[in-house]
Structure formats: structure tokens, C-alpha cells
Coordinates of C-alpha atoms and ligand atoms in Angstrom, one line a residue:
M1 CA 0.0 0.0 0.0
A2 CA 2.4 2.7 -1.2
I3 CA 1.8 6.4 -0.5
H4 CA 2.8 8.5 -3.4
E5 CA 3.6 12.0 -2.4
M6 CA 2.3 14.0 -5.4
Q7 CA 3.5 17.4 -4.4
V8 CA 4.6 19.2 -1.3
Q9 CA 3.0 22.4 -0.3
A10 CA 2.6 23.8 3.2
E11 CA -1.1 24.6 3.0
K12 CA -4.0 22.2 3.4
R13 CA -2.8 18.7 2.7
L14 CA -5.3 16.3 1.4
V15 CA -5.2 12.5 1.2
I16 CA -6.9 10.8 -1.8
L17 CA -7.7 7.1 -1.2
G18 CA -8.7 4.8 -4.1
M19 CA -11.3 2.0 -3.8
G20 CA -12.0 1.3 -7.4
G21 CA -15.4 1.7 -9.1
T22 CA -16.6 2.9 -12.5
I23 CA -14.5 6.1 -11.9
A24 CA -11.5 3.8 -12.3
G25 CA -13.2 1.7 -15.0
R26 CA -11.9 0.9 -18.5
A27 CA -13.8 0.0 -21.6
T28 CA -12.3 -1.3 -24.9
Q29 CA -14.2 1.3 -26.8
A30 CA -14.5 5.0 -25.8
G31 CA -18.2 5.1 -26.7
D32 CA -19.0 2.3 -24.3
N33 CA -20.5 3.5 -21.0
V34 CA -21.8 0.1 -19.9
G35 CA -19.6 -2.7 -21.1
Y36 CA -16.5 -1.7 -19.1
V37 CA -14.6 -3.3 -16.2
A38 CA -14.7 -1.3 -13.0
G39 CA -11.6 -0.8 -10.8
Q40 CA -8.8 -0.8 -13.4
V41 CA -7.2 2.6 -13.4
S42 CA -5.0 3.5 -10.4
V43 CA -6.1 6.4 -8.2
A44 CA -2.7 8.1 -8.9
D45 CA -3.7 8.1 -12.6
L46 CA -7.2 9.4 -11.8
V47 CA -5.6 12.3 -9.9
R48 CA -3.1 13.0 -12.6
A49 CA -6.0 13.4 -15.1
V50 CA -7.2 16.5 -13.2
P51 CA -4.8 19.3 -13.9
L52 CA -6.4 21.6 -11.3
L53 CA -5.0 19.3 -8.6
N54 CA -1.4 19.7 -9.8
D55 CA -0.5 22.5 -7.4
L56 CA -2.1 20.9 -4.3
A57 CA -0.4 19.0 -1.5
L58 CA -1.8 15.5 -1.9
D59 CA -1.0 12.1 -0.7
V60 CA -2.5 9.4 -2.9
E61 CA -3.0 5.8 -1.8
Q62 CA -4.7 2.8 -3.3
V63 CA -6.6 1.0 -0.6
A64 CA -8.6 -1.4 -2.8
Q65 CA -9.5 -1.9 -6.5
L66 CA -13.1 -3.2 -6.5
D67 CA -16.3 -3.2 -8.4
S68 CA -18.3 -1.9 -5.4
K69 CA -21.0 -4.5 -5.8
D70 CA -18.4 -6.8 -4.3
M71 CA -17.7 -4.5 -1.3
D72 CA -17.2 -6.5 1.9
F73 CA -16.4 -6.0 5.5
A74 CA -12.6 -6.6 5.1
A75 CA -12.4 -3.7 2.6
W76 CA -14.5 -1.5 4.9
K77 CA -12.2 -2.3 7.8
A78 CA -9.1 -1.6 5.8
L79 CA -10.6 1.7 4.5
A80 CA -11.7 2.8 8.0
A81 CA -8.2 2.1 9.3
R82 CA -6.5 4.2 6.6
V83 CA -9.0 7.0 7.1
A84 CA -8.5 6.9 10.8
F85 CA -4.7 6.9 10.3
H86 CA -4.7 9.9 8.0
L87 CA -7.3 11.9 10.1
E88 CA -4.9 11.7 13.0
R89 CA -2.1 13.4 11.0
P90 CA -2.2 17.1 12.1
E91 CA -1.2 18.3 8.6
V92 CA -4.1 16.5 6.9
A93 CA -7.1 18.8 6.4
G94 CA -9.4 16.2 4.8
I95 CA -9.7 13.0 2.8
V96 CA -11.2 12.2 -0.6
I97 CA -12.2 8.6 -1.4
T98 CA -12.8 7.5 -5.0
H99 CA -15.4 4.7 -4.9
G100 CA -18.0 2.8 -7.1
T101 CA -21.5 4.3 -7.2
D102 CA -23.3 1.1 -6.4
T103 CA -22.5 0.9 -2.7
I104 CA -21.0 4.3 -2.0
E105 CA -24.0 5.2 0.2
E106 CA -23.3 2.1 2.4
T107 CA -19.6 2.8 2.7
A108 CA -20.3 6.5 3.5
F109 CA -22.8 5.5 6.2
F110 CA -20.4 2.9 7.6
L111 CA -17.6 5.4 7.9
Q112 CA -19.8 8.1 9.4
S113 CA -21.1 5.6 11.9
V114 CA -17.7 4.3 13.0
L115 CA -15.6 7.5 12.8
R116 CA -17.9 10.6 13.0
P117 CA -14.8 12.5 11.8
A118 CA -14.2 16.1 12.8
K119 CA -12.4 16.6 9.4
P120 CA -14.1 16.1 6.0
V121 CA -14.2 12.7 4.5
V122 CA -15.6 13.2 1.0
L123 CA -16.5 10.1 -1.2
T124 CA -16.8 10.6 -4.9
C125 CA -17.5 8.4 -7.9
A126 CA -18.5 8.4 -11.5
M127 CA -21.2 6.9 -13.6
R128 CA -19.0 6.7 -16.7
P129 CA -15.7 4.9 -17.0
A130 CA -12.4 6.7 -17.2
T131 CA -12.2 5.8 -20.9
A132 CA -15.6 7.4 -21.8
L133 CA -15.9 10.0 -24.5
V134 CA -17.0 12.5 -21.8
P135 CA -16.0 11.0 -18.4
D136 CA -17.7 12.5 -15.3
G137 CA -15.0 11.3 -12.9
P138 CA -12.5 14.2 -13.3
Q139 CA -15.1 16.9 -12.5
N140 CA -16.4 14.9 -9.5
V141 CA -12.9 14.5 -8.1
S142 CA -12.2 18.2 -8.6
D143 CA -15.5 19.1 -6.8
A144 CA -14.8 16.6 -4.0
V145 CA -11.4 18.2 -3.5
A146 CA -13.1 21.6 -3.3
V147 CA -15.4 20.3 -0.6
A148 CA -12.6 18.6 1.4
R149 CA -10.7 21.9 1.3
H150 CA -13.6 24.0 2.6
E151 CA -12.6 25.4 6.0
D152 CA -15.7 24.4 7.9
A153 CA -16.1 21.0 6.3
R154 CA -16.5 17.9 8.6
G155 CA -18.1 14.5 8.6
V156 CA -18.7 12.0 5.8
V157 CA -20.3 13.3 2.6
V158 CA -20.7 12.1 -1.0
V159 CA -20.0 14.4 -3.9
C160 CA -21.4 13.6 -7.4
A161 CA -22.7 15.7 -10.3
G162 CA -22.1 19.0 -8.5
Q163 CA -24.1 18.0 -5.4
V164 CA -23.0 17.3 -1.9
H165 CA -25.0 14.7 0.0
S166 CA -24.7 13.7 3.7
A167 CA -23.8 10.1 4.4
D168 CA -27.1 9.5 6.3
D169 CA -29.3 10.7 3.5
V170 CA -27.7 9.8 0.2
T171 CA -29.1 7.1 -2.0
K172 CA -28.4 6.0 -5.6
V173 CA -31.6 6.5 -7.5
H174 CA -30.7 6.1 -11.2
T175 CA -29.0 3.3 -13.1
Y176 CA -27.1 5.3 -15.7
R177 CA -27.7 9.1 -15.4
V178 CA -24.6 11.1 -14.3
D179 CA -26.7 12.7 -11.5
A180 CA -27.6 9.4 -10.0
F181 CA -27.9 10.4 -6.4
D182 CA -30.6 11.9 -4.2
S183 CA -30.9 12.9 -0.5
G184 CA -34.7 12.2 -0.2
D185 CA -36.8 14.5 1.9
A186 CA -33.6 16.1 3.5
G187 CA -32.3 17.3 0.1
P188 CA -28.6 17.8 -0.7
L189 CA -26.3 19.4 1.9
G190 CA -25.0 21.7 -0.8
C191 CA -23.7 22.1 -4.3
V192 CA -20.4 22.9 -5.9
E193 CA -20.4 25.9 -8.3
E194 CA -17.2 26.5 -10.2
G195 CA -15.2 25.1 -7.4
Q196 CA -17.1 26.9 -4.6
L197 CA -19.3 25.2 -2.1
R198 CA -22.8 26.6 -1.7
Q199 CA -24.2 25.1 1.5
F200 CA -27.8 24.5 2.2
R201 CA -27.7 22.4 5.4
P202 CA -25.3 21.7 8.3
W203 CA -22.4 19.3 8.1
P204 CA -23.0 15.7 9.4
E205 CA -22.5 15.3 13.2
A206 CA -18.9 15.2 14.2
R207 CA -17.3 13.2 17.0
A208 CA -19.4 14.6 19.9
A209 CA -19.5 11.3 21.7
G210 CA -15.7 10.8 21.4
A211 CA -15.2 7.8 23.7
L212 CA -18.3 6.0 22.4
V213 CA -17.3 6.4 18.7
A214 CA -13.7 5.3 19.6
A215 CA -15.2 2.1 21.1
V216 CA -17.3 1.3 18.0
Y217 CA -14.2 1.8 15.8
A218 CA -12.1 -0.4 18.1
R219 CA -14.7 -3.2 18.0
V220 CA -14.9 -3.0 14.2
Q221 CA -11.1 -3.3 14.0
A222 CA -11.1 -6.3 16.5
C223 CA -13.7 -8.4 14.6
S224 CA -13.4 -10.4 11.4
A225 CA -17.1 -10.1 10.4
L226 CA -20.0 -7.9 11.4
P227 CA -22.8 -9.7 13.3
R228 CA -25.0 -11.3 10.7
A229 CA -28.0 -9.1 9.9
A230 CA -30.1 -10.1 6.9
L231 CA -32.2 -7.8 4.7
L232 CA -35.6 -8.9 3.4
T233 CA -38.3 -7.1 1.5
S234 CA -42.1 -7.4 2.0
H235 CA -44.1 -7.6 -1.2
A236 CA -47.3 -8.8 -2.8
D237 CA -47.5 -12.6 -2.5
A238 CA -44.7 -12.8 0.1
D239 CA -44.5 -15.6 2.6
G240 CA -42.3 -16.7 5.5
L241 CA -40.0 -19.1 3.6
M242 CA -37.0 -16.8 3.6
V243 CA -37.2 -16.2 7.3
Q244 CA -37.7 -19.9 8.0
A245 CA -34.5 -20.7 5.9
L246 CA -32.6 -18.1 7.9
L247 CA -33.8 -19.5 11.2
A248 CA -32.8 -23.0 10.1
Q249 CA -29.3 -21.5 9.6
V250 CA -29.2 -20.2 13.2
G251 CA -28.3 -23.6 14.7
R252 CA -25.8 -24.5 11.9
D253 CA -23.4 -21.6 11.5
T254 CA -22.3 -21.2 15.0
A255 CA -19.3 -19.0 14.0
H256 CA -21.5 -16.4 12.3
P257 CA -25.1 -17.0 13.4
L258 CA -28.0 -14.9 12.3
R259 CA -28.5 -12.0 14.9
G260 CA -30.8 -9.6 13.1
I261 CA -33.2 -9.1 10.3
V262 CA -34.1 -5.8 8.6
V263 CA -37.3 -5.9 6.7
A264 CA -38.0 -3.3 4.0
G265 CA -41.7 -3.0 4.4
T266 CA -44.4 -1.6 2.2
G267 CA -45.5 2.0 2.7
N268 CA -45.2 2.9 6.4
G269 CA -43.2 -0.2 7.1
T270 CA -46.1 -2.6 6.9
V271 CA -45.3 -6.3 6.4
H272 CA -47.3 -9.1 4.6
A273 CA -49.2 -11.1 7.2
L274 CA -47.3 -14.4 6.3
L275 CA -43.9 -12.7 6.5
E276 CA -44.9 -11.0 9.7
S277 CA -45.8 -14.3 11.4
A278 CA -42.4 -15.7 10.5
L279 CA -40.6 -12.5 11.7
L280 CA -42.5 -12.8 15.0
E281 CA -41.2 -16.3 15.3
A282 CA -37.7 -15.1 14.6
Q283 CA -38.1 -12.3 17.2
A284 CA -39.3 -15.0 19.7
Q285 CA -36.1 -16.9 19.0
G286 CA -33.9 -13.9 20.0
V287 CA -33.3 -12.4 16.5
R288 CA -33.7 -8.6 16.4
V289 CA -36.2 -7.5 13.8
V290 CA -36.2 -3.9 12.5
R291 CA -38.8 -2.6 10.1
C292 CA -38.1 0.2 7.6
S293 CA -39.7 1.2 4.4
R294 CA -39.0 0.3 0.8
C295 CA -40.4 3.7 -0.2
A296 CA -37.7 6.1 -1.5
R297 CA -39.1 9.0 0.6
G298 CA -40.7 9.6 4.0
R299 CA -40.0 7.6 7.2
V300 CA -41.7 4.9 9.2
L301 CA -44.1 6.4 11.8
A302 CA -44.5 3.8 14.5
H303 CA -47.6 3.5 16.5
P304 CA -48.4 1.7 19.8
G305 CA -49.4 -2.0 19.8
Q306 CA -47.3 -3.1 16.9
R307 CA -45.7 -6.5 17.5
L308 CA -42.7 -5.8 15.4
G309 CA -42.0 -2.7 17.4
E310 CA -38.5 -1.7 16.2
V311 CA -38.4 0.7 13.3
S312 CA -35.8 2.7 11.5
D313 CA -35.9 5.9 9.5
L314 CA -32.9 4.8 7.4
S315 CA -33.0 3.2 4.0
P316 CA -33.0 -0.6 4.1
V317 CA -29.3 -1.0 3.2
K318 CA -28.3 1.5 5.9
A319 CA -30.7 0.2 8.5
R320 CA -28.9 -3.2 8.0
I321 CA -25.5 -1.7 8.7
A322 CA -26.9 0.3 11.7
L323 CA -28.4 -2.9 13.1
A324 CA -25.1 -4.9 12.6
L325 CA -23.1 -2.2 14.4
E326 CA -25.6 -2.1 17.3
L327 CA -25.4 -5.8 17.6
L328 CA -21.6 -5.5 17.6
A329 CA -21.8 -3.0 20.4
G330 CA -23.6 -5.7 22.4
Ligands
LIG401 C1 -19.2 0.1 -8.9 O1 -20.0 0.5 -8.1 O2 -18.0 -0.2 -8.5 C2 -19.5 0.0 -10.3 C3 -20.6 0.9 -10.7 C4 -20.2 2.4 -10.6 O3 -19.2 2.8 -10.0 O4 -21.0 3.2 -11.2

């Protein structure tokens, strides 16, 4: 894991970490925006392709080279460790991470949950590969650097297509458009206009609960896998078969047993009656069950008397991470 010192300059030093993704993707033909292989171009080369960055003090480091659909806990752990290391360096003002779009919202949420950094950690990405006729990666990297250099910036955010999204709110909402992200009801945190941040909302919460956050980070670094939390969806014609299969696994995989289930319910977190019965059985067997909504907007408003009482306002994929981290905390 070599650190390439790109240029030394006394002012704000930034660290750029590479994780792969379409931003580092390569196609055999320049016009091909879908038939490419993600995670091919080094982060050092991605940075070199943005002339605006030439005069900045940057350290560039390749942490992983993944198609982010294959993101896993080992890569998250390695990334969190490198981010934590660089955040501790007094000369480092902020960190930019190049990442695939497909799970960037999960990585951003994971990092915000385990680090709550008081400096900016800005994830960025691209919807078109580096070899595209008009790649979007260089502008996104340039915008991400502008955000990371902003003097008040803190917390984990995602920058794409000129918009800044907080880690808690951001969701990928489009399969191929370059502005593929949305922050739901909250709206974006800001936008980048010609290299200047225009801010609409406060930065994500920084390390207020210092010791608590440090404990979460230490637990993450000490384990080889997050507690197993499954994600299911309620839908028309659903039944309890998936839950029953998961429960059957409980007794078998003693090293990594099922500890929780997040169910993406319909509307206000409602669950098909047959699936609900199976989830109640899981709950009775000691599995934590959390309901959230499969709707893109709004949040689950709980009401008294519901037998699956735990609800989450987060998107299903983030609710799963939150539950796994809570289970890790014990
Ligand atoms: C990935 O998520 O690594 C591939 C897709 C993308 O970055 O747009």
C-alpha cells in the first residue's frame, strides 16, 4: 500500500484514497458506457488526469480496487483504518475517497457511523468509466477536493454531479444518469459551483460522543465479520419461507449466526401477514427484527401496539448496517 507524495506544499494537505469503481473503469471502446470493467485505473492516474490538482499538496493511496457491488467487511475495515490513520495526522485537512457508485452510500454511512470525523471525508465516484468520450470522474474528483478543502467541512459526505449529500441521506436513484444520487426529503447538503461550495444544510454530526465512537471503531477493527444481519423485502404474494430458511441456519453456522433481520416493508413499514408471522417467530427466538420502508421518501411512523415494534428511518441497506453495528456494540 504505497503512499505517493504527489507534491509538497505547506497549505491544506489532502489524502486521496482509491477504492475502485466505474470512476476507475476501463472499456475497450471509448463510446461504451456500460460494457467496461470497474476498478482498473489507479487512483494516482485518476488524480493526474485532473490538472487543477497539480499544485495541491496531496498524498494518494490505493486501498482497494473493487467493483463496489463486491464491497465487503474486510475492505471497509481496511478503509476505516486508513481513514482513521490519516485523520490523526495534524497536517491533513481532509480525505477524498474514489469509490464505485453502487454501494457508495453504504460505505459513506459505515464510515460516518464508526468514525464521525471532525475533518471532512468526501467520497466521490463516476457513472461513466475513465475511458468514456466524456467521463464525469475528473469533474467529480475536482468538486470533491473543493469540498474537502472547505474550511468548515467535517463528517462524511458524497459528492457527485455537482451535489453534496450527507452520508445518512444519500441514495443512488438512477441506473445510468450522471446525476444518479438523491438525498430524499432532506435534500442535498449543498452544491459545488465552479469550485465553490454553496451550503444548504449543516455538516454531518462530528465526533461529539468521542469515547463512544472510539469504542465502536475499536470493536470494528477487532472483529473479522460484522454480526450477521439479513435484509428482506415485503411484497405482494410474500410468505415466511426466507425467514424460516434463515432460522434454520441459526443452529448450523455457530461461528457467524443470524443475529438480526431488517425488513423493507411496504409504505409505512407494513409487512405481509405471512412474512410478519415468520418474523415474530424469529423475534421470539432472539433475533432482532427492525422494520423500515421500501419507499424512497418519508420515514416509518411507528404506533403503539405493533408487535414488530423496532423501526428505522434509514434506507433498508443503511438500516442493516446500523443494526449490525448495534449488535456488535452488544
Ligand atoms: C461500482 O459500483 O463499482 C460500479 C458501478 C459504478 O461505479 O457506477
